[in-house]
Coordinates of C-alpha atoms in Angstrom, one line a residue:
X973 CA 18.3 3.7 -25.1
X974 CA 14.7 4.4 -26.1
X975 CA 12.6 4.2 -22.9
X976 CA 9.2 3.7 -24.4
X977 CA 7.0 3.6 -27.4
X978 CA 3.7 5.5 -27.7
X979 CA 1.6 2.3 -27.2
X980 CA 2.8 0.3 -24.2
X981 CA 2.3 -3.5 -24.0
X982 CA 0.1 -4.9 -21.2
X983 CA 1.8 -5.4 -17.9
X984 CA 2.8 -8.9 -16.9
X985 CA 0.6 -9.9 -13.9
X986 CA 2.3 -13.1 -13.0
X987 CA 4.1 -11.9 -9.9
X988 CA 4.9 -14.7 -7.4
X989 CA 3.3 -14.6 -3.9
X990 CA 5.8 -12.8 -1.7
X991 CA 6.6 -13.3 2.0
X992 CA 4.8 -10.1 2.7
X993 CA 1.7 -11.2 0.8
X994 CA 1.7 -14.4 2.9
X995 CA 2.0 -12.5 6.1
X996 CA -1.2 -10.5 5.4
X997 CA -3.0 -13.5 4.0
X998 CA -3.5 -11.7 0.7
X999 CA -7.0 -12.4 -0.7
X1000 CA -7.9 -15.0 1.9
X1001 CA -11.4 -16.3 1.4
X1002 CA -12.6 -14.7 4.7
X1003 CA -11.2 -11.3 3.6
X1004 CA -12.9 -11.5 0.2
X1005 CA -16.2 -12.7 1.6
X1006 CA -16.1 -9.9 4.1
X1007 CA -15.9 -7.2 1.3
X1008 CA -12.6 -6.0 2.6
X1009 CA -10.2 -3.9 0.6
X1010 CA -6.7 -5.0 1.6
X1011 CA -5.1 -2.1 -0.2
X1012 CA -6.9 0.7 1.8
X1013 CA -6.7 2.1 5.3
X1014 CA -8.6 4.8 7.1
X1015 CA -6.8 6.9 9.7
X1016 CA -9.1 7.4 12.6
X1017 CA -8.3 11.2 13.2
X1018 CA -8.3 12.2 9.5
X1019 CA -9.7 15.7 9.1
X1020 CA -12.1 17.0 6.5
X1021 CA -11.1 18.3 3.1
X1022 CA -11.2 21.9 4.2
X1023 CA -8.7 21.5 7.1
X1024 CA -5.0 22.4 6.8
X1025 CA -2.5 19.9 8.1
X1026 CA 1.2 19.0 8.0
X1027 CA 3.2 15.8 7.8
X1028 CA 6.8 14.8 7.9
X1029 CA 8.8 12.7 5.4
X1030 CA 12.0 10.7 5.9
X1031 CA 13.8 8.1 3.9
X1032 CA 16.8 5.8 3.9
X1033 CA 17.3 6.1 7.7
X1034 CA 20.2 4.5 9.5
X1035 CA 22.3 4.3 6.3
X1036 CA 25.5 4.6 8.2
X1037 CA 25.4 0.9 9.1
X1038 CA 26.9 0.1 5.6
X1039 CA 30.2 1.8 5.8
X1040 CA 30.4 3.1 9.4
X1041 CA 28.9 0.3 11.7
X1042 CA 30.5 1.7 14.8
X1043 CA 28.8 5.1 14.2
X1044 CA 25.4 3.8 13.1
X1045 CA 23.6 3.9 16.4
X1046 CA 25.1 7.3 17.3
X1047 CA 24.0 8.8 14.0
X1048 CA 20.5 7.2 14.2
X1049 CA 19.9 8.5 17.7
X1050 CA 21.1 12.0 16.7
X1051 CA 19.0 12.3 13.6
X1052 CA 15.9 10.9 15.3
X1053 CA 16.3 13.4 18.1
X1054 CA 16.4 16.3 15.5
X1055 CA 13.4 14.9 13.7
X1056 CA 11.2 14.4 16.8
X1057 CA 12.0 18.0 17.9
X1058 CA 10.2 19.1 14.7
X1059 CA 7.2 16.9 15.0
X1060 CA 5.1 19.7 16.5
X1061 CA 1.6 19.6 15.0
X1062 CA 2.5 17.3 12.1
X1063 CA -0.2 14.6 11.9
X1064 CA 1.9 11.7 10.6
X1065 CA 5.3 10.5 9.2
X1066 CA 5.8 9.0 5.7
X1067 CA 8.9 6.8 5.2
X1068 CA 10.2 6.3 1.7
X1069 CA 11.9 3.0 2.5
X1070 CA 15.2 1.4 3.6
X1071 CA 14.2 1.8 7.2
X1072 CA 17.4 0.1 8.4
X1073 CA 20.7 -1.1 6.9
X1074 CA 22.5 -3.1 5.7
X1075 CA 19.7 -5.6 5.8
X1076 CA 16.2 -5.6 7.3
X1077 CA 16.8 -8.1 10.1
X1078 CA 14.8 -8.1 13.3
X1079 CA 17.8 -6.9 15.3
X1080 CA 18.4 -4.0 12.9
X1081 CA 14.8 -2.8 13.0
X1082 CA 14.9 -2.7 16.8
X1083 CA 18.4 -1.2 17.1
X1084 CA 18.5 1.0 14.0
X1085 CA 14.9 2.4 13.9
X1086 CA 12.6 1.6 16.8
X1087 CA 15.1 2.4 19.6
X1088 CA 16.3 5.7 18.1
X1089 CA 12.7 6.7 17.1
X1090 CA 11.1 5.5 20.3
X1091 CA 9.4 8.8 20.9
X1092 CA 7.0 7.8 18.1
X1093 CA 6.1 4.6 20.0
X1094 CA 3.6 3.8 22.7
X1095 CA 6.1 1.2 24.0
X1096 CA 9.5 0.0 22.9
X1097 CA 9.6 -3.8 22.2
X1098 CA 11.7 -5.7 24.7
X1099 CA 13.3 -7.9 22.1
X1100 CA 13.4 -8.7 18.4
X1101 CA 10.9 -11.5 19.0
X1102 CA 8.5 -8.9 20.5
X1103 CA 8.1 -6.8 17.3
X1104 CA 4.8 -8.0 15.9
X1105 CA 3.1 -8.1 19.3
X1106 CA 4.1 -4.7 20.6
X1107 CA 5.0 -2.1 17.9
X1108 CA 2.4 0.6 18.3
X1109 CA 2.8 4.2 17.1
X1110 CA 1.5 7.3 18.9
X1111 CA 1.3 9.1 15.5
X1112 CA 0.8 7.3 12.2
X1113 CA 4.1 6.0 10.7
X1114 CA 3.4 5.1 7.1
X1115 CA 6.3 3.4 5.3
X1116 CA 6.9 1.7 2.0
X1117 CA 9.5 -1.1 1.7
X1118 CA 12.9 -0.4 0.3
X1119 CA 15.4 -2.8 -1.3
X1120 CA 17.3 -3.1 2.0
X1121 CA 14.1 -4.0 3.8
X1122 CA 13.8 -6.9 1.4
X1123 CA 17.4 -7.9 0.8
X1124 CA 19.8 -10.5 1.9
X1125 CA 23.5 -9.9 1.3
X1126 CA 25.9 -11.4 -1.1
X1127 CA 29.7 -11.9 -1.0
X1128 CA 31.8 -12.0 2.2
X1129 CA 29.2 -10.1 4.2
X1130 CA 26.5 -12.5 3.0
X1131 CA 28.6 -15.5 4.2
X1132 CA 29.2 -13.8 7.5
X1133 CA 25.5 -13.1 8.0
X1134 CA 24.6 -16.7 7.1
X1135 CA 27.0 -17.9 9.8
X1136 CA 25.6 -15.4 12.3
X1137 CA 22.1 -16.6 11.5
X1138 CA 23.0 -20.2 12.1
X1139 CA 24.7 -19.4 15.4
X1140 CA 21.8 -17.3 16.5
X1141 CA 19.2 -19.9 15.5
X1142 CA 21.2 -22.4 17.7
X1143 CA 21.2 -20.0 20.6
X1144 CA 17.4 -19.5 20.2
X1145 CA 16.6 -23.2 20.0
X1146 CA 18.9 -24.4 22.8
X1147 CA 19.1 -21.6 25.3
X1148 CA 16.1 -19.4 24.4
X1149 CA 18.3 -16.4 23.6
X1150 CA 16.9 -14.3 20.7
X1151 CA 19.4 -11.9 19.2
X1152 CA 17.3 -11.2 16.1
X1153 CA 20.0 -11.7 13.4
X1154 CA 17.5 -13.1 10.9
X1155 CA 14.4 -12.0 9.0
X1156 CA 15.9 -9.9 6.2
X1157 CA 15.2 -12.2 3.3
X1158 CA 11.9 -11.4 1.6
X1159 CA 11.0 -8.6 3.9
X1160 CA 9.9 -10.8 6.8
X1161 CA 11.1 -8.4 9.6
X1162 CA 9.6 -5.4 7.7
X1163 CA 6.3 -7.2 7.7
X1164 CA 6.5 -8.1 11.4
X1165 CA 7.3 -4.5 12.2
X1166 CA 4.7 -2.7 10.1
X1167 CA 2.1 -5.0 8.5
X1168 CA -0.9 -6.8 10.0
X1169 CA 0.4 -10.3 10.5
X1170 CA -2.7 -12.3 9.8
X1171 CA -0.8 -15.5 9.0
X1172 CA -0.3 -16.4 12.7
X1173 CA -4.1 -16.4 13.4
X1174 CA -6.4 -19.4 13.4
X1175 CA -9.6 -19.3 11.3
X1176 CA -11.6 -18.3 14.4
X1177 CA -9.1 -15.7 15.4
X1178 CA -9.0 -14.3 11.9
X1179 CA -12.8 -13.7 11.8
X1180 CA -12.7 -11.9 15.1
X1181 CA -9.7 -9.9 14.1
X1182 CA -11.2 -8.7 10.8
X1183 CA -14.5 -7.8 12.5
X1184 CA -12.6 -5.7 15.1
X1185 CA -9.9 -4.0 13.0
X1186 CA -11.3 -3.9 9.5
X1187 CA -14.5 -1.9 10.4
X1188 CA -13.8 1.4 8.6
X1189 CA -15.9 2.2 5.5
X1190 CA -14.1 1.6 2.3
X1191 CA -14.3 3.6 -0.9
X1192 CA -15.1 2.1 -4.3
X1193 CA -16.3 -1.5 -4.7
X1194 CA -15.6 -2.6 -1.2
X1195 CA -17.5 -2.3 2.1
X1196 CA -14.7 -2.3 4.6
X1197 CA -11.0 -1.5 5.1
X1198 CA -8.5 -1.4 7.9
X1199 CA -9.0 1.2 10.6
X1200 CA -5.6 2.7 11.6
X1201 CA -5.9 4.0 15.2
X1202 CA -2.8 5.8 16.6
X1203 CA -2.0 4.4 20.1
X1204 CA -4.4 1.5 19.6
X1205 CA -3.9 -0.4 16.3
X1206 CA -1.2 0.8 13.9
X1207 CA -0.6 -2.0 11.4
X1208 CA -0.7 -1.7 7.6
X1209 CA -3.0 -3.9 5.5
X1210 CA -0.5 -4.6 2.7
X1211 CA 2.9 -3.8 1.3
X1212 CA 1.2 -1.3 -1.0
X1213 CA -1.9 0.7 0.0
X1214 CA -3.8 4.0 -0.2
X1215 CA -5.4 6.3 2.2
X1216 CA -7.2 9.7 2.2
X1217 CA -6.3 12.4 4.7
X1218 CA -7.8 15.8 4.7
X1219 CA -9.1 15.3 1.1
X1220 CA -5.6 14.3 -0.2
X1221 CA -5.3 10.8 -1.7
X1222 CA -2.0 9.1 -0.9
X1223 CA -0.8 6.1 -2.9
X1224 CA 2.0 4.0 -1.2
X1225 CA 3.8 1.7 -3.6
X1226 CA 6.2 -1.2 -3.3
X1227 CA 8.5 -0.3 -6.1
X1228 CA 10.8 -3.3 -5.5
X1229 CA 8.5 -5.5 -7.5
X1230 CA 8.2 -3.4 -10.7
X1231 CA 11.6 -1.7 -11.0
X1232 CA 12.4 -3.9 -14.1
X1233 CA 11.1 -4.8 -17.5
X1234 CA 7.5 -6.0 -17.5
X1235 CA 8.4 -9.2 -19.2
X1236 CA 10.7 -10.3 -16.4
X1237 CA 9.4 -13.1 -14.2
X1238 CA 8.0 -11.7 -11.0
X1239 CA 7.1 -8.3 -12.4
X1240 CA 4.2 -6.9 -10.3
X1241 CA 1.8 -5.8 -13.0
X1242 CA -1.2 -6.2 -10.7
X1243 CA 0.0 -3.4 -8.4
X1244 CA 0.5 -1.0 -11.3
X1245 CA -3.0 -1.8 -12.6
X1246 CA -4.3 -1.2 -9.1
X1247 CA -2.6 2.2 -9.1
X1248 CA -4.1 3.1 -12.5
X1249 CA -7.6 2.2 -11.4
X1250 CA -7.1 4.0 -8.1
X1251 CA -6.0 7.2 -9.8
X1252 CA -9.0 7.2 -12.0
X1253 CA -11.3 6.6 -9.0
X1254 CA -9.6 9.5 -7.2
X1255 CA -10.4 11.8 -10.1
X1256 CA -14.1 10.7 -10.0
X1257 CA -14.3 11.4 -6.2
X1258 CA -15.8 14.7 -5.2
X1259 CA -13.9 17.1 -2.8
X1260 CA -10.5 15.7 -3.6
X1261 CA -7.8 18.2 -2.7
X1262 CA -4.9 16.5 -4.4
X1263 CA -2.9 13.3 -5.0
X1264 CA 0.5 12.1 -3.8
X1265 CA 2.4 9.0 -4.8
X1266 CA 5.2 7.8 -2.6
X1267 CA 7.6 4.8 -3.2
X1268 CA 11.2 3.8 -2.6
X1269 CA 12.9 4.0 -6.0
X1270 CA 13.2 7.4 -7.7
X1271 CA 12.1 7.8 -11.2
X1272 CA 14.1 11.0 -11.6
X1273 CA 17.3 12.0 -9.8
X1274 CA 20.7 13.5 -10.5
X1275 CA 22.3 11.7 -7.6
X1276 CA 25.7 10.3 -8.8
X1277 CA 25.0 6.6 -8.3
X1278 CA 21.3 6.5 -9.3
X1279 CA 20.7 9.0 -12.1
X1280 CA 21.2 6.5 -14.9
X1281 CA 20.7 3.2 -13.2
X1282 CA 18.6 0.6 -14.9
X1283 CA 16.0 0.5 -12.0
X1284 CA 15.7 4.3 -12.2
X1285 CA 14.9 4.2 -15.9
X1286 CA 12.4 1.3 -15.5
X1287 CA 10.6 2.9 -12.6
X1288 CA 10.3 6.0 -14.7
X1289 CA 9.0 4.1 -17.7
X1290 CA 6.5 2.0 -15.6
X1291 CA 5.1 5.0 -13.7
X1292 CA 4.8 6.9 -17.0
X1293 CA 2.8 4.0 -18.6
X1294 CA 0.4 4.0 -15.6
X1295 CA -0.1 7.7 -15.8
X1296 CA -0.6 7.6 -19.6
X1297 CA -3.2 4.9 -19.3
X1298 CA -5.1 6.7 -16.6
X1299 CA -5.1 9.9 -18.6
X1300 CA -6.3 8.1 -21.6
X1301 CA -9.2 6.5 -19.7
X1302 CA -10.2 9.8 -18.4
X1303 CA -10.0 11.3 -21.9
X1304 CA -12.2 8.5 -23.3
X1305 CA -14.8 9.2 -20.6
X1306 CA -14.8 12.8 -21.5
X1307 CA -15.3 12.0 -25.2
X1308 CA -18.0 9.5 -24.5
X1309 CA -20.0 12.0 -22.4
X1310 CA -19.5 14.9 -24.9
X1311 CA -17.9 17.0 -22.2
X1312 CA -16.2 20.2 -23.3
X1313 CA -12.9 19.5 -25.0
X1314 CA -11.0 21.5 -22.4
X1315 CA -11.9 19.0 -19.7
X1316 CA -10.7 15.4 -19.0
X1317 CA -13.2 14.1 -16.4
X1318 CA -12.9 16.6 -13.6
X1319 CA -9.3 17.3 -14.7
X1320 CA -8.1 20.1 -17.0
X1321 CA -6.2 18.9 -20.0
X1322 CA -3.0 20.5 -18.8
X1323 CA -3.4 19.6 -15.1
X1324 CA -1.0 16.8 -13.9
X1325 CA -2.6 13.5 -12.8
X1326 CA -0.8 13.8 -9.5
X1327 CA 0.5 16.8 -7.5
X1328 CA 3.6 15.2 -6.1
X1329 CA 5.7 12.0 -6.3
X1330 CA 8.0 11.4 -3.3
X1331 CA 10.7 8.7 -3.3
X1332 CA 14.0 7.7 -1.7
X1333 CA 16.8 5.3 -2.7
X1334 CA 19.0 8.1 -4.0
X1335 CA 20.8 9.3 -0.8
X1336 CA 20.0 13.0 -1.0
X1337 CA 17.2 15.5 -0.9
X1338 CA 16.3 16.7 -4.4
X1339 CA 13.5 18.5 -6.2
X1340 CA 13.0 17.6 -9.8
X1341 CA 10.4 19.0 -12.2
X1342 CA 9.5 17.3 -15.4
X1343 CA 8.9 19.4 -18.5
X1344 CA 6.6 18.6 -21.5
X1345 CA 7.5 14.9 -22.0
X1346 CA 4.6 14.4 -24.4
X1347 CA 3.3 12.0 -21.7
X1348 CA 1.1 12.2 -18.6
X1349 CA 4.2 12.5 -16.4
X1350 CA 4.8 16.1 -17.7
X1351 CA 4.9 19.1 -15.4
X1352 CA 5.0 17.1 -12.2
X1353 CA 7.0 17.8 -9.1
X1354 CA 9.2 14.8 -8.0
X1355 CA 10.9 15.1 -4.6
X1356 CA 13.6 12.6 -3.5
X1357 CA 13.8 12.3 0.3
X1358 CA 16.5 9.7 0.8
X1359 CA 19.0 11.8 2.8
X1360 CA 17.9 10.8 6.3
X1361 CA 20.9 8.4 6.8
X1362 CA 24.6 9.0 7.0
X1363 CA 25.6 7.5 3.6
X1364 CA 25.0 10.7 1.6
X1365 CA 26.1 11.1 -2.0
X1366 CA 27.0 13.8 -4.4
X1367 CA 25.2 15.2 -7.4
X1368 CA 26.5 13.8 -10.6
X1369 CA 28.3 16.9 -11.9
X1370 CA 28.5 20.7 -11.9
X1371 CA 26.5 21.3 -15.1
X1372 CA 24.1 18.4 -15.1
X1373 CA 20.8 19.7 -13.7
X1374 CA 19.0 18.7 -16.9
X1375 CA 17.9 15.1 -17.3
X1376 CA 18.0 13.9 -20.9
X1377 CA 16.3 10.9 -22.4
X1378 CA 16.2 9.2 -25.8
X1379 CA 12.5 9.4 -26.7
X1380 CA 10.3 8.1 -29.6
X1381 CA 7.4 10.2 -30.7
X1382 CA 5.4 9.7 -33.9
X1383 CA 8.0 7.5 -35.4
X1384 CA 10.9 9.7 -34.7
X1385 CA 13.7 9.3 -32.1
X1386 CA 15.6 12.2 -30.5
X1387 CA 17.3 13.0 -27.3
X1388 CA 15.5 15.6 -25.3
X1389 CA 15.5 17.3 -21.8
X1390 CA 12.7 15.6 -19.9
X1391 CA 13.3 17.1 -16.4
X1392 CA 15.3 19.7 -14.5
X1393 CA 16.8 19.4 -11.0
X1394 CA 15.7 22.5 -9.1
X1395 CA 17.4 21.8 -5.7
X1396 CA 19.9 19.3 -4.3
X1397 CA 21.3 18.6 -0.8
X1398 CA 23.7 15.8 -0.1
X1399 CA 27.5 15.8 -0.1
X1400 CA 29.1 19.1 -1.1
X1401 CA 32.6 20.6 -1.3
X1402 CA 36.0 19.0 -1.1
X1403 CA 38.7 18.4 1.6
X1404 CA 38.3 20.7 4.6
X1405 CA 35.3 22.3 3.0
X1406 CA 33.4 19.0 2.6
X1407 CA 29.9 19.1 4.1
X1408 CA 27.2 16.5 4.6
X1409 CA 23.6 17.8 4.6
X1410 CA 21.2 15.2 6.0
X1411 CA 17.6 16.0 5.5
X1412 CA 13.9 15.4 6.1
X1413 CA 10.7 17.2 4.9
X1414 CA 7.7 18.9 6.4
X1415 CA 4.9 19.2 3.9
X1416 CA 2.0 21.7 4.7
X1417 CA -1.3 21.0 3.0
X1418 CA -3.3 24.2 2.6
X1419 CA -6.6 23.2 0.8
X1420 CA -7.9 26.8 0.4
X1421 CA -4.6 28.3 -0.8
X1422 CA -3.6 28.8 -4.5
X1423 CA -0.5 26.6 -3.8
X1424 CA -2.0 23.6 -1.9
X1425 CA 1.3 21.9 -1.0
X1426 CA 4.1 23.8 0.8
X1427 CA 7.3 21.6 0.9
X1428 CA 9.7 22.7 3.7
X1429 CA 13.2 21.1 3.7
X1430 CA 15.0 20.6 7.0
X1431 CA 18.7 20.2 6.9
X1432 CA 20.5 18.3 9.7
X1433 CA 24.2 18.9 10.2
X1434 CA 26.9 18.3 12.8
X1435 CA 28.8 21.3 14.0
X1436 CA 31.2 21.5 16.9
X1437 CA 30.1 18.1 18.4
X1438 CA 26.4 19.1 18.2
X1439 CA 23.7 18.2 15.7
X1440 CA 21.4 21.1 14.6
X1441 CA 18.4 21.4 12.2
X1442 CA 17.9 24.3 9.9
X1443 CA 14.6 24.9 8.1
X1444 CA 15.4 26.4 4.7
X1445 CA 13.3 28.2 2.0
X1446 CA 10.3 26.1 0.9
X1447 CA 10.7 24.4 -2.5
X1448 CA 9.1 26.3 -5.3
X1449 CA 6.7 23.7 -6.7
X1450 CA 4.2 24.3 -9.5
X1451 CA 6.8 26.6 -11.1
X1452 CA 10.4 26.5 -12.2
X1453 CA 12.7 27.9 -9.5
X1454 CA 16.3 29.2 -9.6
X1455 CA 17.7 26.9 -6.9
X1456 CA 21.1 25.4 -7.5
X1457 CA 21.9 23.3 -4.4
X1458 CA 22.7 23.7 -0.8
X1459 CA 26.4 24.4 -0.3
X1460 CA 27.1 24.7 -4.0

């Protein structure tokens, strides 16, 4: 399969309005008239570009609910306890999606995420119906939606969930008992848990709300954006968004809407065009320390169930197209201004457009580094952080650290290595020696150091009845390492 041609076709922009877009009143006239950027937030305590800071990353939490429902809450509590012990001076938590399983219902967000991680909250909601009104984080919790956050279920379990929803709806309407077994379809409960639910406001309330909470100064063509204040107002402005922290530009993407061919109905070309423009703006902004993209679906992985899936290949292709276009635009600007040929805007010709791409979906912790792909996704570090739940998976084989791809270049097709797996932690060993390595990351940002990003894996395992966390050797980014895998 040839993934791309040198000249990519324009993205299809005709994505349908989603439940999440409706919740945030996407591009409402009052928002547009107010000069508000609904894709940007400003975190109140963000430091200057010279200040070191750390943050944590988790992904695919509470995954045990799929195959081990009786153990789900026990695992979620144990893992959350190990994570919160490591919070320390970390300034915020990124989540790469699939917050809860098997479907993102109100009940599952409360039982599978908010209750186990209640140390992150100012107050634990009293019931599923209380999510939108009371979820408030003490430290910023910044997620992207995963496929389980959106999904309904099919087959026998889908029928059972439909029955449960009807029964719970009847209890709610007749007796006022709200068990929360609804809200998974379209990401409704995800939006109520994390997004700013503007849909419920009257016109008068909306004006007052925007004036109060969208008062931060926005970058680029807008005047204002959402002000994220830990302990006071911790809602997100949209399903995809960007923010700057300590001089690092973060781009949070909803990959559920572009993990397919661009010509398929519902493809979210507008989001990818937004990313392209945002990357170019970032390179034109002084005092930028670096750039990090995070989304749910992994573009590169060797996890056994994801490495060659159709969505993996399309996410790779679509991200690659965005990076190619951004690099081309920066190159055109260089040529138009007669800048030295060694420079693309403020970017050296060999310098990657982004420093790091973080994702989940593959149930493991993995570090991938691309080689010279002849495209703008070359020589980038890609880290999969989807091992924070109990449904871990194996790497695809013993001698398969290379990722190959059928590529077209200057009219010729060939199969080439496009990336190498540097490190893998998931399921290892057989029989009595079988081990499960759950994981999360701490990333240290050191603006003045030669290596600005230090990625520190934390492995969570269960021993003699006890869960323990081990910090292992930081991942060797910006260079090829000699890692194999944990427990290999």
